[in-house]
Amino acid sequence: MFRGGWGQHSWWQGKFRGCGYRITLGREAILDVLSKSDKHLSAEDIYTKVHSKYPNVGLTTVYRTLDVLVNLGLVFKSDFGDKRARYELAEGPKGAHHHHHLICTNCNRVIDYTDFIDEEIELLNRTEKGLSKKYNFKITNHLIQFYGLCSNCVGK
Amino acid sequence: MFRGGWGQHSWWQGKFRGCGYRITLGREAILDVLSKSDKHLSAEDIYTKVHSKYPNVGLTTVYRTLDVLVNLGLVFKSDFGDKRARYELAEGPKGAHHHHHLICTNCNRVIDYTDFIDEEIELLNRTEKGLSKKYNFKITNHLIQFYGLCSNCVGK
DNA sequence: GATACTATTGATAATCATTTTCATTAATAC
DNA sequence: GTATTAATGAAAATGATTATCAATAGTATC
Ligand SMILES: [Mn+2]
Ligand SMILES: [Mn+2]
Ligand SMILES: [Zn+2]
Ligand SMILES: [Zn+2]
């Protein structure tokens, strides 16, 4: 069967196969949509895009695939306060891609930033160390989001 | 009508009245439950407690009151990954009470911490300043959560 | 390529926290 | 007290996400 224009071995397929998952057309399409977007997509956003090209891929499969991808650590699932979960690639061909978010409370725009990560990480490490000791809590991850008004909304 | 043991003027009633809201028995009961708990309660948790004392207060009123309280800034609404929203007092008789969270990914325990390390505050100030300038984004609030294993779960 | 095994899928129904609706009740101003 | 209208409860609606289950399609083996 012909398989779109993704080439024989996409960067993610190794990890995927290694965990015993099968490579299917729907899964390829979903990862393709995620790879080509820099937005924070909802399951339905993804479904709409995939479905326009492959009308036989259903919303259920999108949810199920996203779940797998999140568990594999290939995708991040976030909650920005609208009622739906948002998904974005956590790791691309180039590797990991940790970042934090600026969220506009007026227009709901979400900005990724990685600029200050280095400086932040340094201080985060110290903070995490202090907290770990004080509360005997083994920190494995963090969520940092700043809320406010984006450049479009700050002038009211 | 007799009104429980809350005294004539609870600390929150001024703010409440000032915004044009009426003081009702249900609202008093809900705020009383929140005041007396140091947990992160769901709407239904609150409903259950209120309802045992005032069986004529409904779940809808709990949701509506919490919504008002969140908008007034008297209550914080959080999402810890179980599917329900969690509520806690943001401001008590003693004043504001900003804190961050440690969340156990194993048992879902949530630990508040307010004893910010100096470095953490320093980090936030510098980051916020840098981000504001770079993205022309007016930061008004932040959400910081650390995920990991609590003292009960760290030993597996 | 054909076969067997079983993971994956789509259509549908179910779940469940939260919202809406709307007629009734009660807090507040006068 | 009376009038005004915010607040309420019961019930139905909503909407994102999950569960069900028979049909389909990947994959390993021949
Ligand atoms: Mn992002
Ligand atoms: Mn808290
Ligand atoms: Zn904005
Ligand atoms: Zn724990």
Coordinates of C-alpha atoms (C1' of nucleotides) and ligand atoms in Angstrom, one line a residue:
Chain A
M1 CA 0.0 0.0 0.0
F2 CA 1.2 3.5 -0.8
R3 CA 2.1 5.6 2.2
G4 CA 2.2 9.3 1.5
G5 CA 5.4 11.2 1.4
W6 CA 7.0 10.4 4.8
G7 CA 9.9 8.2 3.6
Q8 CA 10.5 4.7 4.9
H9 CA 11.7 5.5 8.5
S10 CA 10.6 8.6 10.2
W11 CA 12.6 9.6 13.3
W12 CA 9.9 8.4 15.7
Q13 CA 9.3 5.0 14.2
G14 CA 12.2 3.4 16.0
K15 CA 11.0 4.3 19.4
F16 CA 7.5 3.4 18.4
R17 CA 8.3 -0.1 17.1
G18 CA 10.7 -0.7 20.0
C19 CA 7.8 -0.5 22.4
G20 CA 5.8 -3.0 20.5
Y21 CA 3.5 -0.6 18.7
R22 CA 2.5 -1.1 15.1
I23 CA 3.0 1.6 12.5
T24 CA -0.4 2.4 11.0
L25 CA -1.6 4.9 8.4
G26 CA -3.6 6.8 11.0
R27 CA -0.6 7.0 13.4
E28 CA 1.6 8.3 10.7
A29 CA -0.9 10.9 9.7
I30 CA -1.3 12.1 13.2
L31 CA 2.4 12.4 13.8
D32 CA 2.7 14.2 10.5
V33 CA 0.2 16.8 11.6
L34 CA 1.9 17.3 14.9
S35 CA 5.3 17.6 13.2
K36 CA 4.1 20.2 10.8
S37 CA 2.4 22.4 13.4
D38 CA 3.9 24.8 15.9
K39 CA 0.6 25.3 17.6
H40 CA -1.0 23.7 20.6
L41 CA -3.6 21.5 19.0
S42 CA -6.7 19.9 20.5
A43 CA -7.6 16.3 19.6
E44 CA -10.3 17.7 17.4
D45 CA -7.9 20.1 15.6
I46 CA -5.8 17.1 14.8
Y47 CA -8.7 15.0 13.8
T48 CA -10.0 17.6 11.4
K49 CA -6.6 17.9 9.7
V50 CA -6.0 14.2 9.5
H51 CA -9.6 13.5 8.4
S52 CA -9.4 15.9 5.5
K53 CA -6.6 13.8 4.0
Y54 CA -7.7 10.4 5.3
P55 CA -11.5 10.4 5.8
N56 CA -11.4 6.9 7.2
V57 CA -9.4 7.9 10.3
G58 CA -11.7 8.5 13.2
L59 CA -11.6 10.8 16.3
T60 CA -11.3 7.8 18.6
T61 CA -8.1 6.8 16.9
V62 CA -6.8 10.3 17.4
Y63 CA -7.4 10.2 21.1
R64 CA -6.0 6.7 21.4
T65 CA -2.8 7.6 19.5
L66 CA -2.3 10.8 21.4
D67 CA -2.5 8.7 24.6
V68 CA 0.2 6.4 23.4
L69 CA 2.4 9.3 22.3
V70 CA 2.1 11.0 25.6
N71 CA 3.0 7.8 27.4
L72 CA 6.0 7.4 25.2
G73 CA 7.0 10.9 26.0
L74 CA 6.8 11.9 22.4
V75 CA 4.0 14.4 22.9
F76 CA 3.2 16.9 25.7
K77 CA -0.4 17.2 26.9
S78 CA -1.3 20.6 28.4
D79 CA -4.2 22.3 29.9
F80 CA -4.6 26.0 29.2
G81 CA -7.9 26.5 30.9
D82 CA -10.2 26.1 27.9
K83 CA -11.9 22.8 28.5
R84 CA -10.0 20.7 26.0
A85 CA -6.5 19.1 26.3
R86 CA -3.8 20.5 24.0
Y87 CA -1.1 18.5 22.4
E88 CA 2.3 19.4 21.0
L89 CA 5.4 17.4 20.0
A90 CA 7.7 17.0 22.9
E91 CA 10.6 15.7 20.9
G92 CA 11.4 16.1 17.2
P93 CA 14.1 14.8 14.9
K94 CA 16.4 17.2 16.6
G95 CA 15.8 15.9 20.1
A96 CA 14.1 17.2 23.2
H97 CA 12.5 20.5 23.3
H98 CA 11.5 21.5 26.8
H99 CA 9.9 24.9 27.2
H100 CA 7.6 26.9 29.3
H101 CA 4.5 28.9 28.4
L102 CA 3.2 32.5 28.5
I103 CA -0.6 32.5 28.4
C104 CA -2.7 35.5 27.6
T105 CA -5.7 35.7 29.9
N106 CA -7.5 37.9 27.4
C107 CA -7.2 36.2 24.0
N108 CA -5.9 32.8 25.1
R109 CA -2.8 33.1 23.0
V110 CA -0.1 30.7 24.2
I111 CA 3.6 31.6 23.6
D112 CA 6.3 29.0 23.9
Y113 CA 9.6 30.3 25.3
T114 CA 12.9 28.6 25.6
D115 CA 15.1 31.7 25.9
F116 CA 15.4 31.9 29.6
I117 CA 15.5 28.2 30.1
D118 CA 19.2 28.0 30.9
E119 CA 19.1 30.6 33.6
E120 CA 15.8 29.2 34.9
I121 CA 17.1 25.7 34.9
E122 CA 20.0 26.6 37.0
L123 CA 17.8 28.2 39.6
L124 CA 15.2 25.5 39.2
N125 CA 17.8 23.0 40.1
R126 CA 18.6 24.8 43.3
T127 CA 15.0 25.2 44.1
E128 CA 14.3 21.6 43.4
K129 CA 17.2 20.6 45.6
G130 CA 15.9 22.6 48.5
L131 CA 12.4 21.3 48.2
S132 CA 13.5 17.7 47.8
K133 CA 15.4 17.9 51.0
K134 CA 12.8 19.8 53.0
Y135 CA 9.8 17.7 52.0
N136 CA 11.7 14.5 51.1
F137 CA 10.1 14.7 47.7
K138 CA 11.8 13.3 44.6
I139 CA 11.1 15.9 41.9
T140 CA 11.0 14.5 38.3
N141 CA 9.3 17.2 36.4
H142 CA 7.9 20.7 36.6
L143 CA 5.2 22.9 35.1
I144 CA 5.8 26.6 34.8
Q145 CA 3.3 29.0 33.2
F146 CA 3.1 32.8 33.3
Y147 CA -0.3 34.4 32.9
G148 CA -0.9 37.9 31.7
L149 CA -1.6 40.1 28.7
C150 CA 0.1 39.5 25.3
S151 CA 1.4 42.2 23.1
N152 CA -1.9 42.4 21.2
C153 CA -4.0 42.7 24.4
V154 CA -1.8 44.8 26.7
G155 CA -3.0 48.1 25.1
K156 CA -6.6 47.0 25.9
Chain B
M1 CA -33.4 33.9 60.7
F2 CA -30.8 32.3 62.8
R3 CA -27.4 32.1 61.1
G4 CA -25.0 29.4 62.5
G5 CA -22.0 30.5 64.5
W6 CA -20.1 32.7 62.1
G7 CA -20.6 36.0 63.9
Q8 CA -22.1 39.1 62.2
H9 CA -19.3 40.1 59.8
S10 CA -16.9 37.5 58.5
W11 CA -13.7 38.8 57.0
W12 CA -14.9 38.1 53.4
Q13 CA -18.3 39.7 53.7
G14 CA -17.0 43.2 53.0
K15 CA -15.5 42.3 49.7
F16 CA -18.5 40.3 48.9
R17 CA -21.0 43.0 49.5
G18 CA -18.8 45.6 47.9
C19 CA -19.2 43.8 44.6
G20 CA -22.9 43.7 44.8
Y21 CA -23.3 40.1 45.9
R22 CA -25.8 39.1 48.5
I23 CA -24.9 37.2 51.6
T24 CA -26.8 33.9 51.7
L25 CA -26.9 31.0 53.9
G26 CA -25.4 28.7 51.2
R27 CA -22.6 31.1 50.5
E28 CA -21.7 31.4 54.2
A29 CA -21.7 27.6 54.5
I30 CA -19.5 27.1 51.5
L31 CA -17.0 29.7 52.7
D32 CA -17.0 28.2 56.1
V33 CA -16.1 24.8 54.7
L34 CA -13.3 26.3 52.7
S35 CA -12.0 28.2 55.7
K36 CA -11.9 25.2 57.9
S37 CA -10.1 22.9 55.4
D38 CA -6.5 22.9 54.4
K39 CA -7.1 20.4 51.6
H40 CA -7.7 21.0 47.9
L41 CA -11.5 20.3 47.7
S42 CA -13.5 19.4 44.7
A43 CA -17.0 21.0 44.2
E44 CA -18.5 17.7 45.2
D45 CA -16.3 17.5 48.4
I46 CA -17.7 20.9 49.4
Y47 CA -21.2 20.0 48.4
T48 CA -21.1 16.9 50.6
K49 CA -19.9 18.8 53.6
V50 CA -22.3 21.7 53.2
H51 CA -25.2 19.4 52.4
S52 CA -24.8 17.4 55.6
K53 CA -25.5 20.5 57.6
Y54 CA -27.8 22.3 55.2
P55 CA -29.6 19.7 53.1
N56 CA -31.4 22.3 51.1
V57 CA -28.2 23.7 49.5
G58 CA -27.7 22.1 46.1
L59 CA -24.6 21.2 44.1
T60 CA -25.5 23.9 41.5
T61 CA -25.2 26.6 44.1
V62 CA -21.8 25.2 45.1
Y63 CA -20.6 25.5 41.5
R64 CA -22.0 29.0 41.1
T65 CA -20.6 30.2 44.4
L66 CA -17.2 28.9 43.7
D67 CA -17.3 30.6 40.4
V68 CA -18.0 33.9 42.1
L69 CA -15.3 33.4 44.6
V70 CA -12.7 32.6 42.0
N71 CA -13.7 35.7 40.1
L72 CA -13.4 37.8 43.2
G73 CA -9.9 36.3 43.8
L74 CA -11.0 34.8 47.2
V75 CA -10.5 31.2 46.0
F76 CA -8.0 29.4 43.8
K77 CA -9.1 26.9 41.3
S78 CA -6.5 24.3 40.3
D79 CA -6.2 21.3 38.1
F80 CA -4.1 18.5 39.4
G81 CA -4.7 16.0 36.7
D82 CA -7.6 14.1 38.1
K83 CA -10.6 15.1 36.1
R84 CA -12.2 17.5 38.6
A85 CA -11.3 21.1 39.5
R86 CA -9.9 21.7 43.0
Y87 CA -10.6 24.7 45.1
E88 CA -8.9 26.3 48.1
L89 CA -9.0 29.6 49.9
A90 CA -6.7 32.1 48.3
E91 CA -7.0 34.7 51.0
G92 CA -8.0 34.4 54.6
P93 CA -8.5 36.7 57.5
K94 CA -4.8 37.1 57.7
G95 CA -4.5 38.2 54.0
A96 CA -3.0 36.7 50.9
H97 CA -1.5 33.3 50.9
H98 CA 0.2 32.6 47.6
H99 CA 1.9 29.3 47.3
H100 CA 3.2 26.6 44.9
H101 CA 2.5 22.9 44.7
L102 CA 4.4 19.6 45.0
I103 CA 2.3 16.9 43.3
C104 CA 2.9 13.2 43.8
T105 CA 2.4 11.4 40.5
N106 CA 1.9 8.1 42.4
C107 CA -0.6 8.8 45.1
N108 CA -1.8 12.2 44.0
R109 CA -0.9 13.9 47.3
V110 CA -0.6 17.6 46.9
I111 CA 1.7 19.6 49.2
D112 CA 1.5 23.4 49.5
Y113 CA 4.7 25.2 50.1
T114 CA 5.0 28.9 50.9
D115 CA 8.5 28.9 52.3
F116 CA 9.9 29.9 48.9
I117 CA 13.6 29.8 48.8
D118 CA 15.2 33.2 48.2
E119 CA 16.5 31.9 44.9
E120 CA 13.0 30.9 43.8
I121 CA 11.8 34.5 44.2
E122 CA 14.9 35.8 42.6
L123 CA 14.3 33.4 39.7
L124 CA 10.8 34.5 39.2
N125 CA 11.6 38.2 39.3
R126 CA 14.4 37.9 36.8
T127 CA 12.4 35.6 34.5
E128 CA 9.3 37.7 34.6
K129 CA 11.3 40.9 33.8
G130 CA 13.1 39.3 30.9
L131 CA 10.0 37.7 29.4
S132 CA 8.0 40.9 29.8
K133 CA 10.6 42.9 27.8
K134 CA 11.3 40.3 25.2
Y135 CA 7.7 39.3 24.4
N136 CA 6.1 42.6 25.4
F137 CA 3.9 40.5 27.7
K138 CA 2.5 41.9 30.9
I139 CA 2.8 39.1 33.5
T140 CA 0.2 39.2 36.2
N141 CA 0.4 35.8 37.7
H142 CA 2.2 32.5 37.5
L143 CA 1.6 28.8 38.1
I144 CA 4.4 26.6 39.4
Q145 CA 4.1 23.0 40.1
F146 CA 6.7 20.3 40.8
Y147 CA 5.8 16.7 40.0
G148 CA 7.5 13.7 41.5
L149 CA 7.2 11.2 44.3
C150 CA 6.2 12.2 47.8
S151 CA 7.9 10.8 51.0
N152 CA 5.4 8.0 51.2
C153 CA 5.9 6.9 47.6
V154 CA 9.6 7.5 47.1
G155 CA 10.5 4.2 48.6
K156 CA 8.3 2.4 46.1
Chain C
dG1 C1' 2.4 -14.3 -1.6
dA2 C1' -0.6 -16.8 1.6
dT3 C1' -1.6 -17.8 6.7
dA4 C1' -2.2 -17.1 11.5
dC5 C1' -2.2 -14.1 15.3
dT6 C1' -3.6 -10.2 17.5
dA7 C1' -3.1 -5.1 17.8
dT8 C1' -5.7 -1.6 16.0
dT9 C1' -9.7 0.6 14.3
dG10 C1' -14.4 3.1 13.6
dA11 C1' -19.1 3.6 14.9
dT12 C1' -21.7 3.9 18.7
dA13 C1' -23.0 4.3 23.2
dA14 C1' -21.7 5.6 27.8
dT15 C1' -19.5 8.6 31.3
dC16 C1' -19.3 12.3 34.2
dA17 C1' -17.9 17.0 35.6
dT18 C1' -19.9 21.2 34.7
dT19 C1' -23.6 24.5 32.6
dT20 C1' -28.2 25.9 31.3
dT21 C1' -32.9 26.5 32.0
dC22 C1' -36.7 28.2 34.3
dA23 C1' -40.0 28.6 37.7
dT24 C1' -39.7 29.6 42.7
dT25 C1' -37.6 31.7 46.8
dA26 C1' -35.4 35.0 49.6
dA27 C1' -31.9 39.1 50.4
dT28 C1' -32.0 43.9 50.3
dA29 C1' -33.4 48.8 49.6
dC30 C1' -37.1 51.8 50.5
Chain D
dG1 C1' -44.1 45.6 55.0
dT2 C1' -43.6 45.9 49.9
dA3 C1' -41.1 45.8 45.7
dT4 C1' -37.2 44.5 43.2
dT5 C1' -34.4 41.3 41.5
dA6 C1' -30.4 38.3 42.7
dA7 C1' -30.0 33.7 44.1
dT8 C1' -31.6 29.0 44.2
dG9 C1' -32.7 23.9 43.3
dA10 C1' -34.3 20.3 40.3
dA11 C1' -33.9 18.7 36.1
dA12 C1' -32.2 18.6 31.5
dA13 C1' -28.4 19.7 28.5
dT14 C1' -23.6 19.9 27.2
dG15 C1' -19.3 18.3 25.6
dA16 C1' -14.9 16.3 26.0
dT17 C1' -13.2 12.0 26.7
dT18 C1' -13.7 6.6 27.3
dA19 C1' -15.5 2.1 26.9
dT20 C1' -17.6 -1.5 23.9
dC21 C1' -17.3 -4.8 20.3
dA22 C1' -17.3 -6.7 15.9
dA23 C1' -14.5 -5.9 11.8
dT24 C1' -10.0 -4.8 9.8
dA25 C1' -5.2 -4.5 8.9
dG26 C1' 0.1 -5.0 10.6
dT27 C1' 3.4 -8.3 11.3
dA28 C1' 5.9 -12.5 11.8
dT29 C1' 6.3 -16.9 9.8
dC30 C1' 6.1 -20.0 6.3
Ligands
MN1 MN 4.1 24.7 24.1
MN2 MN -2.7 24.7 47.4
ZN3 ZN -3.8 38.3 24.1
ZN4 ZN 2.8 9.9 46.9

